[in-house]
Coordinates of C-alpha atoms in Angstrom, one line a residue:
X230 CA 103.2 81.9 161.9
X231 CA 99.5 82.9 161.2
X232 CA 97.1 80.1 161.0
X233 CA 94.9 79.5 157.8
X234 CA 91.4 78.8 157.7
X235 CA 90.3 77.3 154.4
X236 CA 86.2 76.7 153.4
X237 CA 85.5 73.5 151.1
X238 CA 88.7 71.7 152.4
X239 CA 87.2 68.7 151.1
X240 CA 86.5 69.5 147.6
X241 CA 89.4 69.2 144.8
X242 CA 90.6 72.9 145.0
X243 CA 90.6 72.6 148.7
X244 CA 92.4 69.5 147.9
X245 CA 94.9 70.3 146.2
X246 CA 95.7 73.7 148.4
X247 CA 96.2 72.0 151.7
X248 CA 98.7 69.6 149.6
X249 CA 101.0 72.9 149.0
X250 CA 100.5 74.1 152.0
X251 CA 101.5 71.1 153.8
X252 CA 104.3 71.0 151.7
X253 CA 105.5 74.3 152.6
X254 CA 105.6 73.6 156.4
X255 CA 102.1 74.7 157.8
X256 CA 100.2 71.6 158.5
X257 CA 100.0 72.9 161.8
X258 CA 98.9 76.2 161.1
X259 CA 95.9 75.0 159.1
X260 CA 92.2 74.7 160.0
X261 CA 90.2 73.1 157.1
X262 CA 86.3 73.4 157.6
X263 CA 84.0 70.9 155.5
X264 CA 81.0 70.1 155.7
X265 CA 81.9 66.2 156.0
X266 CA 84.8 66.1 158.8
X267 CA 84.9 62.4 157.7
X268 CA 86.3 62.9 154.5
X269 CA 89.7 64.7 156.1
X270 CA 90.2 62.2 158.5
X271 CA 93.5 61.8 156.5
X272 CA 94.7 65.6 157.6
X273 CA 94.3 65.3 161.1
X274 CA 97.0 62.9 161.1
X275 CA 99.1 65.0 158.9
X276 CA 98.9 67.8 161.5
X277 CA 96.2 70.1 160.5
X278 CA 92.9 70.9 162.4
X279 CA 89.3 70.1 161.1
X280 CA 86.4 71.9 161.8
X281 CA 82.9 71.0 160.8
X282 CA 81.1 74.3 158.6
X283 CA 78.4 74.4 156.7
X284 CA 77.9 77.5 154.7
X285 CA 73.6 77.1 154.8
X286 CA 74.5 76.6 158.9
X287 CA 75.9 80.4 159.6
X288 CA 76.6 79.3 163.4
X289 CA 78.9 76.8 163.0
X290 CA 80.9 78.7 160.7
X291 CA 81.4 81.1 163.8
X292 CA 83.3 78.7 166.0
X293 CA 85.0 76.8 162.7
X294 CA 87.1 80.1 162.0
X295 CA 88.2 81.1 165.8
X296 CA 91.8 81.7 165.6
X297 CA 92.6 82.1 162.1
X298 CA 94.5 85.4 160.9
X299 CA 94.1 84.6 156.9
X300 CA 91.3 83.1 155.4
X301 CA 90.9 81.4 151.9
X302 CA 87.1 81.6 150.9
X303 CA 86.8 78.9 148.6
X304 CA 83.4 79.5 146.2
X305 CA 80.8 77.5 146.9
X306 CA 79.2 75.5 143.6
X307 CA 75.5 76.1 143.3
X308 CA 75.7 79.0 140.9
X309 CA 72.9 81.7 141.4
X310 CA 72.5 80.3 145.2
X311 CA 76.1 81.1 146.7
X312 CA 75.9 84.7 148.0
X313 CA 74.2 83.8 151.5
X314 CA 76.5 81.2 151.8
X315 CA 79.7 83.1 151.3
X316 CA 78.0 86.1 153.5
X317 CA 77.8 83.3 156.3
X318 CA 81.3 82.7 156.0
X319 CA 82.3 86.5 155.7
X320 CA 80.4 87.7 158.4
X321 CA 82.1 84.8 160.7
X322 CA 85.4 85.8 159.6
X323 CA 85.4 89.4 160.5
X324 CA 83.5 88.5 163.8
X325 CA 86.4 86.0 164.9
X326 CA 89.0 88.8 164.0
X327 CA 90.5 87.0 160.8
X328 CA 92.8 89.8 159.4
X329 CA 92.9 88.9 156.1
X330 CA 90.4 87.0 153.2
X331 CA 91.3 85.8 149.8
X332 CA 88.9 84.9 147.3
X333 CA 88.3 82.4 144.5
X334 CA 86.4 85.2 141.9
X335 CA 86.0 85.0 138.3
X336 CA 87.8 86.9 135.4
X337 CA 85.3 89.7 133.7
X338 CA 82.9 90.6 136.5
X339 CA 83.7 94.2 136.4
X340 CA 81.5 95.0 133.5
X341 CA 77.7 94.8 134.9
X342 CA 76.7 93.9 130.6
X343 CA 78.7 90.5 131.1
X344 CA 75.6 88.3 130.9
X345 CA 77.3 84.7 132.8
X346 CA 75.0 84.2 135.9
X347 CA 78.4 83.8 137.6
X348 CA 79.0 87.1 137.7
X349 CA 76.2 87.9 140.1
X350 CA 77.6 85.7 142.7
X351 CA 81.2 86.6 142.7
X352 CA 80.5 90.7 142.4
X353 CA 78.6 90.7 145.4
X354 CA 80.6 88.3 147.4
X355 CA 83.6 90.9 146.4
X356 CA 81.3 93.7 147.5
X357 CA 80.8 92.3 151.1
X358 CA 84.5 91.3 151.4
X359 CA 85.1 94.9 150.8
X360 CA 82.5 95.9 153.3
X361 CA 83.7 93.3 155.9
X362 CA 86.4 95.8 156.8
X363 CA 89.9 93.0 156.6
X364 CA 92.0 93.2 154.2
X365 CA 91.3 91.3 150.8
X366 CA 93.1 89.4 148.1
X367 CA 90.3 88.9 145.1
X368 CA 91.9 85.6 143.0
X369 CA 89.4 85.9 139.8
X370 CA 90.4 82.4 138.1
X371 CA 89.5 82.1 134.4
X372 CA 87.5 79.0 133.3
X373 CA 89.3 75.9 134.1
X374 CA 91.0 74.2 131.5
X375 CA 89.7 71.3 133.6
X376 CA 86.4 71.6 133.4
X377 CA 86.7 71.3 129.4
X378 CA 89.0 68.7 128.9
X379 CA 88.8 66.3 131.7
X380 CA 84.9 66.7 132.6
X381 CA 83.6 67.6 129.3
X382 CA 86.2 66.2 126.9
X383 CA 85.2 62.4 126.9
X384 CA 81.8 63.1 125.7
X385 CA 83.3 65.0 122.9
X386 CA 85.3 62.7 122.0
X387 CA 82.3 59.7 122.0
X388 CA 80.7 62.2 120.0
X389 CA 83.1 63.6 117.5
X390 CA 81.9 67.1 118.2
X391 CA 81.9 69.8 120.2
X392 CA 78.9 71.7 120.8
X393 CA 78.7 75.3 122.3
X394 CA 76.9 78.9 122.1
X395 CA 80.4 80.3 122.8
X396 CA 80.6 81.2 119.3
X397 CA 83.8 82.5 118.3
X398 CA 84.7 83.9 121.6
X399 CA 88.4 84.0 123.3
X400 CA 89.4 82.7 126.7
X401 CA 92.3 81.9 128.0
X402 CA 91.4 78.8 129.8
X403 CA 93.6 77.6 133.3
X404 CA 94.6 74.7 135.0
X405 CA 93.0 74.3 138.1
X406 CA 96.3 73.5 139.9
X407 CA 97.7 76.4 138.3
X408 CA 95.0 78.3 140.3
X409 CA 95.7 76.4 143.4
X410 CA 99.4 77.3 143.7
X411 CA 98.4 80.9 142.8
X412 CA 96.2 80.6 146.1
X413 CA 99.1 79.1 147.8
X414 CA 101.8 82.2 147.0
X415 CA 99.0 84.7 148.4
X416 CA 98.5 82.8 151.2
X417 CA 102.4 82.3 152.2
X418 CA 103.5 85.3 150.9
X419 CA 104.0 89.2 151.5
X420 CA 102.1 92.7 150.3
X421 CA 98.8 91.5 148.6
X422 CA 96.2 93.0 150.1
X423 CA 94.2 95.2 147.9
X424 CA 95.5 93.1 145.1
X425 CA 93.4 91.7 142.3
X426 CA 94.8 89.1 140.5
X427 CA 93.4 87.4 137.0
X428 CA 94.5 84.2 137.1
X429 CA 94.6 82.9 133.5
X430 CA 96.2 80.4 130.8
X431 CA 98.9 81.6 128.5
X432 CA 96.7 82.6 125.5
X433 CA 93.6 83.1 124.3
X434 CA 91.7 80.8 122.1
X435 CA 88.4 79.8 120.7
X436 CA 86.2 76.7 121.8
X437 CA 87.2 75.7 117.5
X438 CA 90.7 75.7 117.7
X439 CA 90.6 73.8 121.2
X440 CA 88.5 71.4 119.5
X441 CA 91.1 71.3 116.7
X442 CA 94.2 70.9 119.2
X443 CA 92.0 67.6 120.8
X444 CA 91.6 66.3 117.3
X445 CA 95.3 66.7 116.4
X446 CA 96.3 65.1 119.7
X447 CA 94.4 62.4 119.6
X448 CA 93.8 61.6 116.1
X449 CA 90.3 61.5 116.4
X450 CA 88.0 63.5 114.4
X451 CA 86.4 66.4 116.0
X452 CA 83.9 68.6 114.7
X453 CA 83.2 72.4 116.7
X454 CA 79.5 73.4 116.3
X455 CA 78.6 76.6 116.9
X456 CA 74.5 77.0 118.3
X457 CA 72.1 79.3 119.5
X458 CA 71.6 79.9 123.0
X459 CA 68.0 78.6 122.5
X460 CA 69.8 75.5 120.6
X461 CA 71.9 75.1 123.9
X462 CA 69.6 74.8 126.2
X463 CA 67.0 72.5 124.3
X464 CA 69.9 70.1 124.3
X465 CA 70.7 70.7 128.1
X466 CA 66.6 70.0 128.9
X467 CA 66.7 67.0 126.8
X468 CA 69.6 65.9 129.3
X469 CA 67.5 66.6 132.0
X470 CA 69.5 69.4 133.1
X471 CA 67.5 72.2 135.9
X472 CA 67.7 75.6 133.9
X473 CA 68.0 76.8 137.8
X474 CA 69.6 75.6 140.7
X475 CA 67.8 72.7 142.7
X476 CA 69.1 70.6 145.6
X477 CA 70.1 67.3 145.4
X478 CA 70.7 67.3 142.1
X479 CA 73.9 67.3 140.0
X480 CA 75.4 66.4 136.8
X481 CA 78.9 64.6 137.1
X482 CA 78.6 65.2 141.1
X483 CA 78.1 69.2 140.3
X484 CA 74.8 71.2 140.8
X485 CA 75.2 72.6 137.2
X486 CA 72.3 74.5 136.1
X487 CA 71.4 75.2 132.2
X488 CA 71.3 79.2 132.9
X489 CA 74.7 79.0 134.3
X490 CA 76.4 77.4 131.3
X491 CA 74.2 79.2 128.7
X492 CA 74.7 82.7 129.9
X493 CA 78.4 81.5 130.6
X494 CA 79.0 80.5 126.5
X495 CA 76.8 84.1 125.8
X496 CA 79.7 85.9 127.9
X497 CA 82.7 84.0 126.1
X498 CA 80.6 84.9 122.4
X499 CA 80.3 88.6 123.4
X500 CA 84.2 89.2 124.6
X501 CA 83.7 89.6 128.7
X502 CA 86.2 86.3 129.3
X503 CA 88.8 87.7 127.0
X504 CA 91.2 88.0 129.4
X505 CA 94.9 87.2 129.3
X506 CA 97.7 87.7 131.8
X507 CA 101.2 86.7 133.4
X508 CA 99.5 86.4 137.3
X509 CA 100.2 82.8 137.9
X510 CA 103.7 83.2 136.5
X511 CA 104.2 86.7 138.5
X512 CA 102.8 84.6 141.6
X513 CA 104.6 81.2 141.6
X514 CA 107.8 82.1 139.5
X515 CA 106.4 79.6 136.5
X516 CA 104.8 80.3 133.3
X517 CA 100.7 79.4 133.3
X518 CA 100.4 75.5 131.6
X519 CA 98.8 75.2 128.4
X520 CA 95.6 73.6 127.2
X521 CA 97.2 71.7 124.8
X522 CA 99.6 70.7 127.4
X523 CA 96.1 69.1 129.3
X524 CA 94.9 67.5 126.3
X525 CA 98.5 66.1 125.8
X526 CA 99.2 64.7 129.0
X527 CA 95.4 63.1 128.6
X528 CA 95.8 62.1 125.2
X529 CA 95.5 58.2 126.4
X530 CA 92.1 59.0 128.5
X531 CA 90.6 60.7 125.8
X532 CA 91.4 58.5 122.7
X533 CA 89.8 55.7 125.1
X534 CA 86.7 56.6 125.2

């Protein structure tokens, strides 16, 4: 059996991975790096090895990934800052002799006119992957279903509307888990290298009929308002919200940055995230989950609040 270095083993994708994974057998052929060995104190009794990394520390990501043959390069979260970091972890994979590296990329970032700052990051992380000589699995995940519903959704709800520059663009939003056992079927499986997979929901919709789904759900009025990038980011700097990246401070426990979601709603207006396929289901065997499925099964948390 091949052993399976994962980066960010502490953070909810990481989470949720090592939970397959386990499940399928390998505790023993995992090493998790994180930043805070502390917080997976819980795996080492499971049976899985933990390695302190940090991806702004390049040399300890040399001895974290020793012995691995597949690696899962989880993206890092401070948007418009993560290429050194992932280079870091790259460059010590290749150097250790890890065979094989999957990635956590983005949907769209083939066309250099998509404007979402995101794109930057995950292009050129591909590019080194494809430079690092092993063989590569790119896993571009569409915007999590998560992130709108679970993070964002309460404040729509206390505020009866939901405010975006997205216009009436189409996405095909994901569950994060759906992502995660996508992960998982590359990582256990067979035959995909040199395979790029879009990992999306099962249809495309607009931010307005999302909002209209919540409102149905819930029986709660809310309202979809359509602004200006300009109008988006006067109400992110009122929130004191950095238009670029700066340490040590988050929104929700996230280093979000004003750009990043501006230029992210500009590239769901224009068409770049309008992207739509069966790869979970061709991965795992099961169909992609719904949003409204999310916003049903958190129908109770959201009336709530």
């Amino acid at each position: 059996m091949s052993r399976i270095v994962i980066t960010g083993a502490s953070g909810n994708y990481g989470r949720g991975l090592t939970d397959r994974l386990i499940a399928a057998g390998r505790a023993a052929d995992l090493i998790l790096i994180t930043r805070s060995p502390a917080k997976l104190a819980d795996r080492v009794s499971q049976g899985c090895t933990v390695r302190y990394g940090d991806f702004d520390k390049p040399e300890t990501l040399a001895e974290a990934v020793q012995g691995a043959e597949k690696m899962l390069l989880i993206s890092g979260t401070r948007v418009g800052a993560r290429v050194v970091q992932h280079k870091a972890a790259i460059d010590a994979a290749a150097a250790a002799g890890v065979k094989h590296i999957a990635y956590t990329s983005f949907i769209g970032i083939d066309d250099p006119a998509n404007p979402a700052e995101v794109r930057h990051d995950h292009i050129e992380t591909e590019r080194l992957i494809h430079a690092s000589g092993m063989a590569w699995t790119m896993l571009r995940d569409a915007h999590y279903a998560d992130a709108m519903i679970l993070m964002a959704g309460p404040q729509v709800m206390q505020s009866g509307q939901w405010v975006s520059n997205a216009g009436e663009g189409l996405e095909a939003m994901v569950w994060r888990e759906d992502c995660i056992a996508a992960a998982a079927a590359v990582l256990l499986g067979e035959g995909h290298e040199g395979q790029v997979y879009n990992i999306t929901g099962p249809e495309l919709q607009t931010f307005r009929e999302v909002a209209a789904i919540m409102a149905e759900v819930t029986g709660r009025p809310v309202a979809y308002v359509a602004t200006t990038d300009d109008e988006q980011y006067a109400m992110f700097d009122a929130m004191g919200i950095p238009r670029r990246p700066v340490d040590d401070q988050s929104v929700a426990g996230i280093p979000w940055n004003s750009d990043d979601m501006v230029t992210f709603g500009q590239a769901i207006r224009e068409g770049f995230l309008e992207v739509c396929t069966d790869d979970v289901e061709r991965l795992t065997g099961r169909k992609a989950r719904s949003v409204r499925q999310m916003i049903e099964d958190n129908a109770e948390m959201l009336r709530s609040v």
